[in-house]
Coordinates of C-alpha atoms in Angstrom, one line a residue:
X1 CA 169.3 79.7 111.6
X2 CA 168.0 82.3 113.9
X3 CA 164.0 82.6 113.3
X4 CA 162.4 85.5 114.7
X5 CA 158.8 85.6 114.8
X6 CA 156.1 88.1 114.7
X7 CA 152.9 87.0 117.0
X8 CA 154.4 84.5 118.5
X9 CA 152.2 84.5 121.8
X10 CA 149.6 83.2 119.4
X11 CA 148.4 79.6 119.5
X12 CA 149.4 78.5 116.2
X13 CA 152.7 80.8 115.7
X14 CA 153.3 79.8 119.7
X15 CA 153.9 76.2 118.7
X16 CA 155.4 76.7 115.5
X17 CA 158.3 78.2 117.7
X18 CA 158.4 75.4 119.7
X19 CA 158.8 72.9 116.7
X20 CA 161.5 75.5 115.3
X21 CA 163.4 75.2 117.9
X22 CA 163.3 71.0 117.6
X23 CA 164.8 71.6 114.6
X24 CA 167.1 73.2 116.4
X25 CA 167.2 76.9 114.7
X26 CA 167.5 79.5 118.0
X27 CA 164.2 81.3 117.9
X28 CA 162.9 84.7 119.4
X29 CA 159.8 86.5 119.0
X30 CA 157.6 89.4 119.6
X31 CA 153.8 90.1 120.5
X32 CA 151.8 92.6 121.8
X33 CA 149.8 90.4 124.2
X34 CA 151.6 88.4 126.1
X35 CA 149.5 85.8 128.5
X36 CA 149.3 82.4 129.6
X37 CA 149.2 79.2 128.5
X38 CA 151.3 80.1 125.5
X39 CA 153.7 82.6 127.2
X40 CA 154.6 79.7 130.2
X41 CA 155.0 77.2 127.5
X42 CA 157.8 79.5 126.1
X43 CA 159.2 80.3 129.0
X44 CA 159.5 77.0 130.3
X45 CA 160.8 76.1 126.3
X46 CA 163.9 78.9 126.7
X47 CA 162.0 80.9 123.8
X48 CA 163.3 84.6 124.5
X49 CA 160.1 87.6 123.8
X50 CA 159.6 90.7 123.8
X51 CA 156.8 92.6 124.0
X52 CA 155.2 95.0 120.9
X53 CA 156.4 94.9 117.7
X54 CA 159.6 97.1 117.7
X55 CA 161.9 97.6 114.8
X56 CA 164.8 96.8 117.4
X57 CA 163.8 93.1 118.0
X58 CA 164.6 92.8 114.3
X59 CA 168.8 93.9 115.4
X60 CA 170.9 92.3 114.3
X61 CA 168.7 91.3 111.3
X62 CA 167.4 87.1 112.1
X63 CA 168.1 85.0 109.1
X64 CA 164.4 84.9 108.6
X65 CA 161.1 86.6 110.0
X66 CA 158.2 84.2 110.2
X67 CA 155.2 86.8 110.2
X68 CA 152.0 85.9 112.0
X69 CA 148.5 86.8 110.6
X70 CA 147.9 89.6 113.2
X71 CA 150.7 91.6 112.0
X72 CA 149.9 94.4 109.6
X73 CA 151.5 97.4 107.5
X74 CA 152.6 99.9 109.7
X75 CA 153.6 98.3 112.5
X76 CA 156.9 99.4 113.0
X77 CA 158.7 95.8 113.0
X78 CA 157.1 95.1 109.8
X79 CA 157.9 98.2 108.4
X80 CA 161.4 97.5 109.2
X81 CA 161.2 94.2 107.5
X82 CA 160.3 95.0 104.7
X83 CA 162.4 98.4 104.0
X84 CA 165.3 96.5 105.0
X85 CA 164.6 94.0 102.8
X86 CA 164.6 91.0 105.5
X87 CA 163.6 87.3 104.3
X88 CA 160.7 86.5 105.6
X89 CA 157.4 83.7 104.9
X90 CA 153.9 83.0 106.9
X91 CA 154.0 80.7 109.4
X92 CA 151.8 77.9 107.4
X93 CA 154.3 78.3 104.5
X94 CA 157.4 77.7 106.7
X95 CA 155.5 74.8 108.5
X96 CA 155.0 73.2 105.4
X97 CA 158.4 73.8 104.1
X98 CA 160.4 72.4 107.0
X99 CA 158.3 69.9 108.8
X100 CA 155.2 68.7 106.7
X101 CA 156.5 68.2 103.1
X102 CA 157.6 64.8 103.6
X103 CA 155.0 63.5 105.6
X104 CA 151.6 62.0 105.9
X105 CA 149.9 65.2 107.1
X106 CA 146.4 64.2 109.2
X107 CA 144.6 67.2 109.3
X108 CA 141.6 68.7 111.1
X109 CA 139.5 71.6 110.1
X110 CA 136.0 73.1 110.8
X111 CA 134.3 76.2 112.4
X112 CA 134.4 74.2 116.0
X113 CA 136.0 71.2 118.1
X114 CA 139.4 71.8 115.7
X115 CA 141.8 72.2 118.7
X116 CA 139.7 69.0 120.3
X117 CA 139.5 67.2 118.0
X118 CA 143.3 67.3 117.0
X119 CA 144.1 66.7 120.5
X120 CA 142.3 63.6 120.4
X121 CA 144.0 62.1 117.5
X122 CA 147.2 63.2 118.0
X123 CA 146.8 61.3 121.8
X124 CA 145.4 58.0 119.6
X125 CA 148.3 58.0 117.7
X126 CA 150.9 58.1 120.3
X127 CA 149.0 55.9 123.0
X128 CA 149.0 53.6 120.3
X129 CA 153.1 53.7 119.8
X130 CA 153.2 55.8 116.9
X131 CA 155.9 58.4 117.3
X132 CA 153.1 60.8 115.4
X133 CA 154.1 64.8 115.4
X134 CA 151.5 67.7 115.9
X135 CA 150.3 71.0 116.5
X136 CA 148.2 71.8 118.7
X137 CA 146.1 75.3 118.9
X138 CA 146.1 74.5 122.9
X139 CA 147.7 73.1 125.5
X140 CA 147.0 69.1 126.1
X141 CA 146.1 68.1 129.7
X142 CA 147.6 65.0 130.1
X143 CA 147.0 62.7 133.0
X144 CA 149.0 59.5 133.0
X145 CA 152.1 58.2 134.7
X146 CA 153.3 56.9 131.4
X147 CA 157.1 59.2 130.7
X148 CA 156.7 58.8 127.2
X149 CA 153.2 60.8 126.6
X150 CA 153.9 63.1 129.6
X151 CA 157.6 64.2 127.1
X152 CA 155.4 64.4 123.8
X153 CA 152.7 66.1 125.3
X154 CA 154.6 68.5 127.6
X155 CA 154.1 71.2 125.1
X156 CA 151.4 72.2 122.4
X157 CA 153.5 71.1 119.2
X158 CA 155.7 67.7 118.7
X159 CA 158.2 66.9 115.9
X160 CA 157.4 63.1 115.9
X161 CA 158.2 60.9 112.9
X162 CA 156.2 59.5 109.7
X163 CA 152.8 61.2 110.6
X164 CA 152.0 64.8 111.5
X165 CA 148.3 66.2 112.7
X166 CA 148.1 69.5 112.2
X167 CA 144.9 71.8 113.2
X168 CA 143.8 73.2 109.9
X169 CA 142.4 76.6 110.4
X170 CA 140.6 78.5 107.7
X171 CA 141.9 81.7 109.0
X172 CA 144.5 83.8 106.6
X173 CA 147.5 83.3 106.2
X174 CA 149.3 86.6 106.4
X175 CA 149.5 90.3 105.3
X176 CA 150.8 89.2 102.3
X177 CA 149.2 85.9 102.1
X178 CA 145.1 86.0 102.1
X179 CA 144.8 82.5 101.9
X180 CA 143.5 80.1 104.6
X181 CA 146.4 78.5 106.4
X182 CA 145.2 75.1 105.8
X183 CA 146.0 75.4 102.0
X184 CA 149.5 75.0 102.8
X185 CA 149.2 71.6 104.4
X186 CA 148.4 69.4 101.8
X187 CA 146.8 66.6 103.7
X188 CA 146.4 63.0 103.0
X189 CA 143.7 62.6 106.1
X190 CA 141.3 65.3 106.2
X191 CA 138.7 65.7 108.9
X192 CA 136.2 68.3 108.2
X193 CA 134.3 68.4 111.4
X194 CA 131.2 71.3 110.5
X195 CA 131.1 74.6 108.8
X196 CA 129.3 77.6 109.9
X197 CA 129.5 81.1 109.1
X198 CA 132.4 82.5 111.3
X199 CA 135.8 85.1 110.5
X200 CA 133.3 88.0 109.6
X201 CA 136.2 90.3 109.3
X202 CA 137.9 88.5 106.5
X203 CA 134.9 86.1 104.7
X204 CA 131.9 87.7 103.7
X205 CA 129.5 85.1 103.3
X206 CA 129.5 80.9 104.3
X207 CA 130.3 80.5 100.4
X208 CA 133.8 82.5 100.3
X209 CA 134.9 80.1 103.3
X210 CA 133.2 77.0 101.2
X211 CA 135.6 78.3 98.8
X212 CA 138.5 77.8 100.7
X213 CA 137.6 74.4 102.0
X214 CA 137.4 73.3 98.5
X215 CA 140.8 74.7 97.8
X216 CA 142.5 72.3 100.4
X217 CA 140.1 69.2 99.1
X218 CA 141.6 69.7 95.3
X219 CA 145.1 69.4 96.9
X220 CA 144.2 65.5 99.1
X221 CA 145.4 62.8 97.1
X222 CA 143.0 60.1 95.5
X223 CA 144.6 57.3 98.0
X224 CA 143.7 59.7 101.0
X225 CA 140.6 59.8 103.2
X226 CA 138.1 62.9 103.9
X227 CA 136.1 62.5 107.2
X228 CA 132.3 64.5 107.6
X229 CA 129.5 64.3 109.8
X230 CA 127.0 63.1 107.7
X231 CA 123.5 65.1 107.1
X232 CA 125.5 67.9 106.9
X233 CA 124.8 70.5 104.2
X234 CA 127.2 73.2 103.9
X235 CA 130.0 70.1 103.9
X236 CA 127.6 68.3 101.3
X237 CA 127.8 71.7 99.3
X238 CA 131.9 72.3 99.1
X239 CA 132.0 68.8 98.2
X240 CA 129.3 69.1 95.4
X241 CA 132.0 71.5 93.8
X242 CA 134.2 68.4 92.9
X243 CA 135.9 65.7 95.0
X244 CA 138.6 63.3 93.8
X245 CA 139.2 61.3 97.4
X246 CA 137.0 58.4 99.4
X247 CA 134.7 60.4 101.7
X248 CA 134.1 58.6 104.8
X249 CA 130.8 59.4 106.4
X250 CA 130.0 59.6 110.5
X251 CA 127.1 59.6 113.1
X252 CA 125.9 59.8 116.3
X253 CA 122.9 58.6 116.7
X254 CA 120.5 58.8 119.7
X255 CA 118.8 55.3 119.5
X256 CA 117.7 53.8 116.4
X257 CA 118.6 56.4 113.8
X258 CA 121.2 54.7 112.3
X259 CA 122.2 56.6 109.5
X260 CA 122.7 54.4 106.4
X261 CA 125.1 57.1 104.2
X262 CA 127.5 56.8 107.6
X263 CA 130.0 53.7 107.7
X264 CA 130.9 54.8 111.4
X265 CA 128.3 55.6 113.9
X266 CA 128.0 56.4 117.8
X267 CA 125.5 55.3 120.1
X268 CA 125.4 57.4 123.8
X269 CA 125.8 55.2 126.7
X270 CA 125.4 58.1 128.9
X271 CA 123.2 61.0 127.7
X272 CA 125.8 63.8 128.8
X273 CA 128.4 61.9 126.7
X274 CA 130.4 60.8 129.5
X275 CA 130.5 57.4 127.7
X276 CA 129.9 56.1 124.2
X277 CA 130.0 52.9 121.6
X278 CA 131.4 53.3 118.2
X279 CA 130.7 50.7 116.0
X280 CA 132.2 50.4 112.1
X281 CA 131.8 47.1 110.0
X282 CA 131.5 44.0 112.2
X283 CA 134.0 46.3 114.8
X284 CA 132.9 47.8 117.8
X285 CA 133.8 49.3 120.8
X286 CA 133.3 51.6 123.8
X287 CA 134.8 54.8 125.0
X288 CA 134.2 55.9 128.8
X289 CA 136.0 59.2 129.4
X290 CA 136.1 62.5 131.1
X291 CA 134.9 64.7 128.8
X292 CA 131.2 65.9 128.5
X293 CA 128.7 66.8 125.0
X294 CA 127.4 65.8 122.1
X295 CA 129.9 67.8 120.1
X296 CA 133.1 66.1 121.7
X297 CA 131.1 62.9 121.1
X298 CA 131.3 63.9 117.7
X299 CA 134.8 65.2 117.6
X300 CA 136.0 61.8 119.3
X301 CA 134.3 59.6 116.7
X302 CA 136.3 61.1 114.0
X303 CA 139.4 61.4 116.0
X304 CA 138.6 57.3 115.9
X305 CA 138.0 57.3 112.0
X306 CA 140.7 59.3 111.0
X307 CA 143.3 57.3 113.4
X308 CA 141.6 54.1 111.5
X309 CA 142.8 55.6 108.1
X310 CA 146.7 54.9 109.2
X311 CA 145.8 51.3 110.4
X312 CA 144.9 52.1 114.3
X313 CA 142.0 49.0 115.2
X314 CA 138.6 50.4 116.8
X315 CA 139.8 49.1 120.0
X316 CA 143.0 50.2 120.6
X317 CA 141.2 54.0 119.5
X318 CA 138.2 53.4 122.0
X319 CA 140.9 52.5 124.8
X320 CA 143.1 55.3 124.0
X321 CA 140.7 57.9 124.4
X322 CA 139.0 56.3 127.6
X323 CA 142.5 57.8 128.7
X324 CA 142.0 60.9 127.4
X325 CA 142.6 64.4 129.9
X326 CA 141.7 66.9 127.5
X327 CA 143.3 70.3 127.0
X328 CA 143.5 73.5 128.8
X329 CA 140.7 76.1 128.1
X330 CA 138.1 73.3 127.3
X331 CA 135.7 73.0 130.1
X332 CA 139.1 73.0 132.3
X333 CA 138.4 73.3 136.0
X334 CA 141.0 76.2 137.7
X335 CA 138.8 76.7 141.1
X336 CA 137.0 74.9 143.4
X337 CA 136.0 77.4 146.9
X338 CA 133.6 75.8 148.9
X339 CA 131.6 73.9 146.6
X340 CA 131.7 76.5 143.6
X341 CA 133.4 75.0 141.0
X342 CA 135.4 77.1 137.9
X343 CA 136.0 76.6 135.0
X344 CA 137.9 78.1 132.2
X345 CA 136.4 77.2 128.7
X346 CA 137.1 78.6 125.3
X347 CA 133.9 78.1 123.2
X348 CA 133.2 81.9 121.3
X349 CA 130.9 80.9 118.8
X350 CA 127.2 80.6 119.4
X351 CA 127.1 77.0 118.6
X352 CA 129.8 76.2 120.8
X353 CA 128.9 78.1 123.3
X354 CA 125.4 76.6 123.5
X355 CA 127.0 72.9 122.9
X356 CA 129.4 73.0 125.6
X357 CA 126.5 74.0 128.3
X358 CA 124.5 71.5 127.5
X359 CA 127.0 68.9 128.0
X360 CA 127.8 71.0 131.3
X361 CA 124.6 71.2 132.8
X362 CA 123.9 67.0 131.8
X363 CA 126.9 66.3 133.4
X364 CA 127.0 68.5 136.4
X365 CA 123.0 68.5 137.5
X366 CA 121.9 69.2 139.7
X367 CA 124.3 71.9 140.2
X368 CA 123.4 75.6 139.4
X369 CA 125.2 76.6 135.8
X370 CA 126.7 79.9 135.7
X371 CA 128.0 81.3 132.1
X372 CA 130.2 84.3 132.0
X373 CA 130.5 85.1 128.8
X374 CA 132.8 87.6 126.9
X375 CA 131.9 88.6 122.8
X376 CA 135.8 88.8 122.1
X377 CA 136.3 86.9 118.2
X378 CA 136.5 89.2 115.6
X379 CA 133.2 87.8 114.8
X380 CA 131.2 88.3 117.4
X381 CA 132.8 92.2 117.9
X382 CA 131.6 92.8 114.3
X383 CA 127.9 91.6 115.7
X384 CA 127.7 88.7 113.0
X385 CA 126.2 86.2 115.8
X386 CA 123.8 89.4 117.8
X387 CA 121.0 87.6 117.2
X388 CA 122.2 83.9 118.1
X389 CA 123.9 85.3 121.5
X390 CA 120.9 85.0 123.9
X391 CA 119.7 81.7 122.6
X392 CA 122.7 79.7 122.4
X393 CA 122.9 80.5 126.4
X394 CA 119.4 79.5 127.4
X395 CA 120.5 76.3 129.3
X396 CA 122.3 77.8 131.5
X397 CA 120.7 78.9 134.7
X398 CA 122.7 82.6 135.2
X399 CA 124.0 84.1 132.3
X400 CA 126.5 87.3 132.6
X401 CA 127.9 88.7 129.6
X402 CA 130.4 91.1 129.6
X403 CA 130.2 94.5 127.2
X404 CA 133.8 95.6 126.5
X405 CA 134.8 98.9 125.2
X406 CA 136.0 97.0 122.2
X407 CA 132.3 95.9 121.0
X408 CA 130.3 98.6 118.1
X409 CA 126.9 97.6 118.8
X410 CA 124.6 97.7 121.5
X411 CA 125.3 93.9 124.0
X412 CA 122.2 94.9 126.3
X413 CA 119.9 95.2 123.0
X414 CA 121.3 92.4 121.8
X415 CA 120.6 90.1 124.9
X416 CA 116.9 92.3 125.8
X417 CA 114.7 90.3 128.0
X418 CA 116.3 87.2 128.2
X419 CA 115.4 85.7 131.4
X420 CA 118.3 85.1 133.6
X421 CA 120.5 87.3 131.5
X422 CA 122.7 90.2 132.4
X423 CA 124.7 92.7 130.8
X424 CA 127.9 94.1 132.8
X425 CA 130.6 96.6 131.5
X426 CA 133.2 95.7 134.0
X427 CA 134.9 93.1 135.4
X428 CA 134.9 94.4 138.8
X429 CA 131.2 94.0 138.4
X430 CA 131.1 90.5 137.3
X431 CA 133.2 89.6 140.2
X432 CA 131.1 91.9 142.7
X433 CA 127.5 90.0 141.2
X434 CA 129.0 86.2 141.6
X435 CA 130.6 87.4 145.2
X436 CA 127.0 87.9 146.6
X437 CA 125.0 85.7 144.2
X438 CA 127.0 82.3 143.4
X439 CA 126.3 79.5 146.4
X440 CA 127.7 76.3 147.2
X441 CA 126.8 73.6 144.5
X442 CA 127.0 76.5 141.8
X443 CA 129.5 75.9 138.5
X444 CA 130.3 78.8 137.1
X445 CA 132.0 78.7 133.4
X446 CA 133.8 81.4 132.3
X447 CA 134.0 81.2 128.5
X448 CA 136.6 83.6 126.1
X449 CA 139.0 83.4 123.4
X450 CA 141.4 85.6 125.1
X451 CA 142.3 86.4 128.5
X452 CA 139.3 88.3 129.9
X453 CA 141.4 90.5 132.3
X454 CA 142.4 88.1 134.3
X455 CA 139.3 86.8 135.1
X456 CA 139.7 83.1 136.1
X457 CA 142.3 84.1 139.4
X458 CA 140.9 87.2 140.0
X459 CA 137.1 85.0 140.4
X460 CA 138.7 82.4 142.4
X461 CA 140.6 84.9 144.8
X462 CA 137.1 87.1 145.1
X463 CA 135.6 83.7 146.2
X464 CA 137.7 82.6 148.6
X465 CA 137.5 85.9 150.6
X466 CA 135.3 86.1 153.6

């Protein structure tokens, strides 16, 4: 067939392309913003598209239009669609359709860590020989010599065999589809990593996304596996509205606060998180990696339980992820100009923004942490998390963050006094400040959801100029 899809520069329409084209339909799409890492991996994947949304992308007609969540009525393509009568579905309906029906579907969903923590179990799975297929909301950084993960791992999505992990995100479907994408995946293994109050454009309270966890829960089969953080309430709360599957409990403790309701726990060997011991039953093992915070602590031990679930020993999961790179976007160093190191991270929520410095300034000290930080989610423009902003940045040293035209409320009131905060409207500015005021030793993280004008090259060229 030939699949044309709407939004395809997004991450989770982006892969779906690329697992389209595995199965061998010719694919095309269109999107209004086109950037990197999803438009390279296209490229590089022969995936023709175009830019906007254009009625003539849709001539000749495709056999079907796969129709990503950003597109809306009255955008011209869609328009055209749908007065010409064109076949079309959501991308989690034709995902489920042609790829996840007849598998074992591991799936990972949660407010944060659900691009990490998929990346993690996916890499368990194959380091441990299992052909497993996935998709990925990101691009893996992989760092092996071994020509079989660099091939399944040389993109964000991977057909595999028997098993497929799949991010689960809560986010709608489509125009025409208001349910969270997850409901379509039907999973056997289910990781719910945390829920918080997020998507303030589409939920209006923590109970209408409680809502739709629970609608994936009543779909997992009775011989199937749910993984939670234990001593965690809202989770405690979707499940108190019925559960018909073995819930499997974890925990990282700090010393000796072992957590009785958790059959997994995690002990830090290192207090940045750089190294860790899971222990489960009489089994036990360590994991000593290059990743950094409590919350990828926490997203690794239930990469570890999950993979247990399909019969993958304690051991060979500890090993695996010692070998772990991580993905693009995720505390990813781009720049390093005389001692100032960059780096490109994606966190956009106030938990994860506060979660990923800590684990930056433990495992950096005693270098200087920088955050530059741009309000870009749908969330955060709506000022759900105003008054969470300023704290959740505390541990850095500098903090910039960066008031685009697109926010409705006031950034500088938001922030006030903060000490060691600053409120810029321009990138220019940004780049001017850090020119003059980062110093050798300094890290400076840049953290967005989108592109941030080019920030990350445009830093790292500014830097290295006399």
């Amino acid at each position: 067939m030939h699949i044309h899809i709407l939004g395809i520069c997004g991450t989770f329409m982006g892969s779906l392309a690329l697992l389209a084209r595995d199965l061998g339909h010719t694919v095309t799409g269109s999107d209004a913003n086109i950037y990197p890492p999803m438009s390279t991996q296209l490229a590089d994947a022969g995936v023709e598209v175009w830019e906007g949304y254009k009625a003539e992308h849709l001539m000749p007609a495709p056999d079907l239009v796969v129709v990503g969540n950003a597109c809306k009525r009255g955008m011209e393509a869609v328009e055209y669609m749908l007065n010409e009568r064109l076949p079309y579905t959501s991308g989690p309906q034709f995902l489920y359709e042609t790829v996840l029906k007849d598998r074992h579907v591991l799936a990972v969903a949660g407010t944060h860590g659900k691009t990490t923590t998929t990346t993690m179990l996916a890499w368990i799975l194959q380091f441990s020989n299992i052909n497993t297929g996935f998709l990925i909301g990101g691009v893996p950084l992989v760092k092996t010599a071994d020509d079989r993960l660099k091939t399944a791992f040389a993109h964000s999505a991977h057909l595999g065999e028997r098993y497929f992990v799949i991010e689960a995100d809560e986010y709608d479907s489509a125009f025409f589809d208001k349910r969270s994408k997850f409901v379509h995946y039907r999973p056997t293994t289910a990781i719910l990593n945390n829920l918080e109050y997020d998507h303030a454009d589409i939920f209006a309270d923590l109970d209408a996304i409680q809502t739709q966890f629970h609608h994936m829960i009543r779909m997992i089969p009775s011989k199937g596996q749910i993984i939670i953080p234990a001593d965690t309430p809202s989770l405690e709360a979707t499940l108190d509205k019925g559960v018909w599957t073995p819930v499997v409990r974890t925990h990282l403790n700090g010393g000796n606060d072992d957590n009785g309701a958790a059959e997994w726990q995690a002990k830090l060997g290192a207090e940045d998180g750089s190294s860790f011991e899971v222990r489960h039953g009489d089994d036990c093992a360590s994991v000593t990696w290059s990743m950094s915070g409590l919350h990828n602590v926490n997203n690794g031990l239930a990469a570890i339980t999950a993979a247990h679930h399909i019969g993958v020993s304690v051991e060979a999961a500890c090993h695996a992820l010692s070998q772990f790179g991580g993905i693009k976007r995720r505390m990813e160093l781009i720049g390093d100009v005389d001692d100032i190191l960059v780096f490109d991270d994606f966190a956009h929520h106030p938990t994860a923004i506060s979660s990923t410095l800590d684990g930056a300034k433990k495992r950096l000290a005693p270098r200087r942490i920088w955050a530059i930080i741009e309000p870009r989610s749908n969330t955060m423009k709506l000022g759900s998390h105003r008054p969470h902003l300023a704290p959740s940045a505390a541990v850095a040293d500098q903090v910039i963050w960066y008031e685009s035209k697109g926010l409705t409320w006031g950034l500088k009131e938001a922030i006030g006094d903060a000490p060691n905060q600053l409120v810029l409207g321009s990138v220019d500015a940004i780049l001017s400040h850090l020119k003059t005021q980062a110093r050798a030793g300094d890290a400076i993280i840049i953290m967005s959801n989108g592109g941030f004008e080019g920030i990350h090259g445009r830093l790292v060229d500014t830097l290295s100029q006399p």
